[in-house]
């Protein structure tokens, strides 16, 4: 699927939900770029951006706001996650049904793992033992061992799984099922679904607050964010945000949640205490992926339709920088640099 088929500001995650309702389909990526022969000096903090249409991952030096490398991956990369130690980067290739494993030090793909149909999201367990991949067209989650880099289990969930979040103790995994309007709760000890939580319409991404008590879910087609009390296993509140909310992140202190709104080209800032939007920040066209830096000093937003990364200064609630990246940026991950 080309950029012109995204319907203007409707970014790739909208297509995933639509495809789940109408049948499977794959976005077509453009030819991959060429990585530098030798990686440039490794920055202290980095941002990884999966570029759906150029089949690359942009590596951004968070300190200087410059792209220091472009790593060719598989066909249709749309999500990226970094291991807890920062040494590995995992990328879902939605059109190739694979996950690329990147060595963060050399910035080269060291393995490619076959997973389910249209892998759309990826996350890594806190103990760095497992990688979890949501496969939107096969309605399941692939479990990859980081040691063997092979799929060890496949877990059936709801319709069109997209968002993933694992608890800080690694015991539970939450999966947003876009076409079911639910969140699946998985025990990572048994790899079995232990509960299903109804939320809003088109749940697309989710994030756990640092206290582990609340789960925040962006609902793409009901234009709101569900607040789930994980102890009760039920939705406790619903917060209206912008048009077609997708990527979501929380600051380390838990005070604010940030939501990228694809259809309104802005980011909603939610006060977790007031459970209301307190700021709205204009960004690029079709904001989709979103990540908060580990120290909470920056929020990064991938703008699918303007091929850019907006860098938000939370203290001023404004965009501090805009970085040109690849074609069709979707997934975004922020991490400390790997200097080993």
Coordinates of N, CA, C and O in Angstrom, one line a residue, residues 145-210:
X145 N 12.2 -16.1 22.1 CA 13.3 -16.2 23.1 C 14.4 -15.3 22.6 O 14.9 -15.4 21.5
X146 N 14.9 -14.4 23.5 CA 16.0 -13.6 23.1 C 17.3 -14.4 23.1 O 18.3 -14.0 22.4
X147 N 17.4 -15.5 23.7 CA 18.6 -16.3 23.7 C 18.7 -17.1 22.4 O 19.7 -17.1 21.8
X148 N 17.6 -17.7 22.0 CA 17.7 -18.6 20.8 C 17.2 -17.8 19.5 O 17.4 -18.2 18.4
X149 N 16.5 -16.6 19.7 CA 16.0 -15.8 18.7 C 15.1 -16.7 17.8 O 15.1 -16.7 16.6
X150 N 14.2 -17.4 18.5 CA 13.2 -18.3 17.8 C 11.9 -18.2 18.5 O 11.8 -17.9 19.7
X151 N 10.8 -18.4 17.8 CA 9.4 -18.3 18.4 C 9.2 -19.6 19.3 O 9.4 -20.7 18.8
X152 N 8.9 -19.4 20.6 CA 8.7 -20.5 21.5 C 7.3 -20.7 21.8 O 6.9 -21.8 22.3
X153 N 6.4 -19.8 21.5 CA 4.9 -20.0 21.7 C 4.1 -19.0 20.9 O 4.7 -17.9 20.5
X154 N 2.9 -19.3 20.7 CA 1.9 -18.4 20.0 C 0.7 -18.4 20.8 O 0.1 -19.5 21.1
X155 N 0.2 -17.2 21.2 CA -0.9 -17.0 22.1 C -2.1 -16.4 21.3 O -2.0 -15.3 20.8
X156 N -3.2 -17.1 21.2 CA -4.4 -16.5 20.6 C -5.0 -15.5 21.5 O -5.2 -15.7 22.7
X157 N -5.4 -14.3 20.9 CA -6.0 -13.2 21.6 C -7.2 -12.7 20.9 O -7.9 -13.5 20.2
X158 N -7.6 -11.4 21.0 CA -8.8 -10.9 20.3 C -8.5 -10.6 18.8 O -7.5 -11.0 18.3
X159 N -9.5 -9.9 18.2 CA -9.4 -9.6 16.8 C -8.5 -8.3 16.6 O -8.7 -7.3 17.2
X160 N -7.5 -8.5 15.7 CA -6.6 -7.4 15.3 C -5.8 -6.9 16.5 O -5.9 -5.7 16.8
X161 N -4.9 -7.7 17.1 CA -4.1 -7.2 18.2 C -3.1 -6.1 17.7 O -2.4 -6.4 16.7
X162 N -3.0 -5.0 18.4 CA -2.1 -4.0 18.1 C -1.2 -3.6 19.2 O 0.0 -4.0 19.3
X163 N -1.7 -2.9 20.2 CA -0.8 -2.4 21.3 C -0.4 -3.5 22.3 O -1.1 -4.5 22.5
X164 N 0.8 -3.4 22.9 CA 1.3 -4.3 23.8 C 1.9 -3.5 25.0 O 2.5 -2.5 24.8
X165 N 1.8 -4.1 26.2 CA 2.4 -3.5 27.4 C 2.6 -4.6 28.4 O 1.7 -5.4 28.6
X166 N 3.9 -4.7 28.9 CA 4.2 -5.7 29.9 C 4.4 -5.1 31.3 O 5.0 -4.0 31.3
X167 N 4.0 -5.7 32.3 CA 4.2 -5.1 33.7 C 5.6 -5.1 34.1 O 6.5 -5.9 33.5
X168 N 6.0 -4.2 35.0 CA 7.4 -4.1 35.4 C 8.0 -5.3 36.0 O 9.2 -5.6 36.0
X169 N 7.1 -6.2 36.6 CA 7.6 -7.5 37.2 C 7.6 -8.6 36.1 O 8.1 -9.7 36.4
X170 N 7.1 -8.2 34.9 CA 7.2 -9.2 33.8 C 6.1 -10.3 33.9 O 6.1 -11.2 33.1
X171 N 5.2 -10.2 34.9 CA 4.3 -11.3 35.1 C 3.0 -11.3 34.2 O 2.4 -12.3 33.9
X172 N 2.7 -10.1 33.7 CA 1.5 -9.9 32.9 C 1.8 -9.1 31.6 O 2.6 -8.2 31.6
X173 N 1.1 -9.5 30.6 CA 1.2 -8.8 29.3 C -0.2 -8.4 28.9 O -1.2 -9.2 29.0
X174 N -0.4 -7.1 28.5 CA -1.7 -6.6 28.0 C -1.6 -6.4 26.5 O -0.6 -5.8 26.0
X175 N -2.7 -6.7 25.9 CA -2.8 -6.6 24.4 C -4.1 -5.9 24.0 O -5.2 -6.3 24.4
X176 N -3.9 -4.8 23.2 CA -5.1 -4.1 22.7 C -5.6 -4.7 21.4 O -4.8 -4.8 20.5
X177 N -6.8 -5.2 21.4 CA -7.4 -5.8 20.3 C -8.3 -4.8 19.5 O -9.4 -4.5 20.0
X178 N -7.8 -4.3 18.4 CA -8.4 -3.1 17.8 C -9.8 -3.5 17.3 O -10.7 -2.6 17.4
X179 N -10.1 -4.6 16.7 CA -11.4 -4.9 16.1 C -12.3 -5.6 17.1 O -13.5 -5.7 16.8
X180 N -11.9 -5.9 18.3 CA -12.7 -6.4 19.4 C -13.2 -5.4 20.4 O -14.1 -5.7 21.2
X181 N -12.5 -4.3 20.5 CA -12.8 -3.3 21.5 C -12.4 -3.8 22.9 O -13.1 -3.5 23.9
X182 N -11.3 -4.6 23.0 CA -11.0 -5.2 24.3 C -9.5 -5.2 24.5 O -8.7 -5.0 23.6
X183 N -9.1 -5.5 25.7 CA -7.7 -5.7 26.1 C -7.6 -7.1 26.7 O -8.3 -7.5 27.6
X184 N -6.7 -7.9 26.1 CA -6.5 -9.3 26.6 C -5.4 -9.2 27.7 O -4.4 -8.5 27.5
X185 N -5.6 -10.0 28.8 CA -4.6 -10.0 29.8 C -4.0 -11.4 29.8 O -4.7 -12.4 29.9
X186 N -2.7 -11.5 29.6 CA -1.9 -12.7 29.5 C -1.0 -12.9 30.7 O -0.3 -12.0 31.1
X187 N -1.0 -14.1 31.3 CA 0.0 -14.5 32.2 C 1.2 -15.0 31.5 O 1.2 -15.9 30.7
X188 N 2.3 -14.3 31.7 CA 3.6 -14.7 31.0 C 4.2 -16.0 31.6 O 5.1 -16.5 30.9
X189 N 3.7 -16.4 32.7 CA 4.2 -17.7 33.3 C 3.6 -18.9 32.5 O 4.3 -19.9 32.3
X190 N 2.3 -18.7 32.1 CA 1.6 -19.8 31.4 C 1.4 -19.5 30.0 O 1.0 -20.4 29.2
X191 N 1.6 -18.3 29.6 CA 1.3 -17.8 28.2 C -0.2 -18.1 27.8 O -0.5 -18.5 26.7
X192 N -1.0 -17.9 28.8 CA -2.5 -18.1 28.6 C -3.2 -16.8 28.9 O -2.8 -16.0 29.8
X193 N -4.3 -16.6 28.2 CA -5.2 -15.4 28.5 C -5.9 -15.6 29.8 O -6.7 -16.7 29.9
X194 N -5.8 -14.7 30.7 CA -6.5 -14.9 32.0 C -7.7 -13.9 32.2 O -8.4 -14.1 33.1
X195 N -7.8 -13.0 31.3 CA -8.9 -12.1 31.4 C -9.1 -11.2 30.1 O -8.1 -11.1 29.3
X196 N -10.3 -10.7 29.9 CA -10.6 -9.8 28.8 C -11.3 -8.6 29.3 O -12.3 -8.7 30.0
X197 N -10.8 -7.4 29.0 CA -11.3 -6.1 29.5 C -11.9 -5.3 28.4 O -11.2 -4.9 27.5
X198 N -13.2 -5.0 28.4 CA -13.8 -4.1 27.4 C -13.3 -2.7 27.6 O -13.2 -2.2 28.7
X199 N -13.0 -2.0 26.5 CA -12.6 -0.6 26.5 C -13.3 0.1 25.4 O -14.4 -0.2 25.1
X200 N -12.7 1.2 24.9 CA -13.4 1.9 23.8 C -13.3 1.3 22.5 O -13.0 0.1 22.4
X201 N -13.6 2.0 21.4 CA -13.7 1.5 20.1 C -12.4 1.6 19.4 O -11.8 2.7 19.3
X202 N -11.8 0.5 18.9 CA -10.6 0.5 18.1 C -9.4 0.8 19.0 O -8.5 1.6 18.6
X203 N -9.2 0.0 20.1 CA -8.0 0.2 21.0 C -6.8 -0.1 20.2 O -6.7 -1.2 19.6
X204 N -5.8 0.8 20.2 CA -4.7 0.7 19.3 C -3.3 0.6 20.0 O -2.5 -0.1 19.6
X205 N -3.2 1.4 21.0 CA -1.9 1.4 21.8 C -2.2 1.5 23.3 O -3.3 2.0 23.7
X206 N -1.3 1.1 24.1 CA -1.5 1.2 25.5 C -0.2 1.3 26.3 O 0.8 1.0 25.8
X207 N -0.3 1.8 27.5 CA 0.9 2.0 28.3 C 0.5 1.9 29.8 O -0.6 2.3 30.2
X208 N 1.4 1.3 30.6 CA 1.2 1.2 32.0 C 1.8 2.4 32.7 O 2.9 2.8 32.4
X209 N 1.1 2.9 33.7 CA 1.6 3.9 34.5 C 2.7 3.4 35.4 O 2.8 2.2 35.6
X210 N 3.7 4.2 35.8 CA 4.8 3.7 36.6 C 4.4 3.0 37.9 O 5.2 2.2 38.4

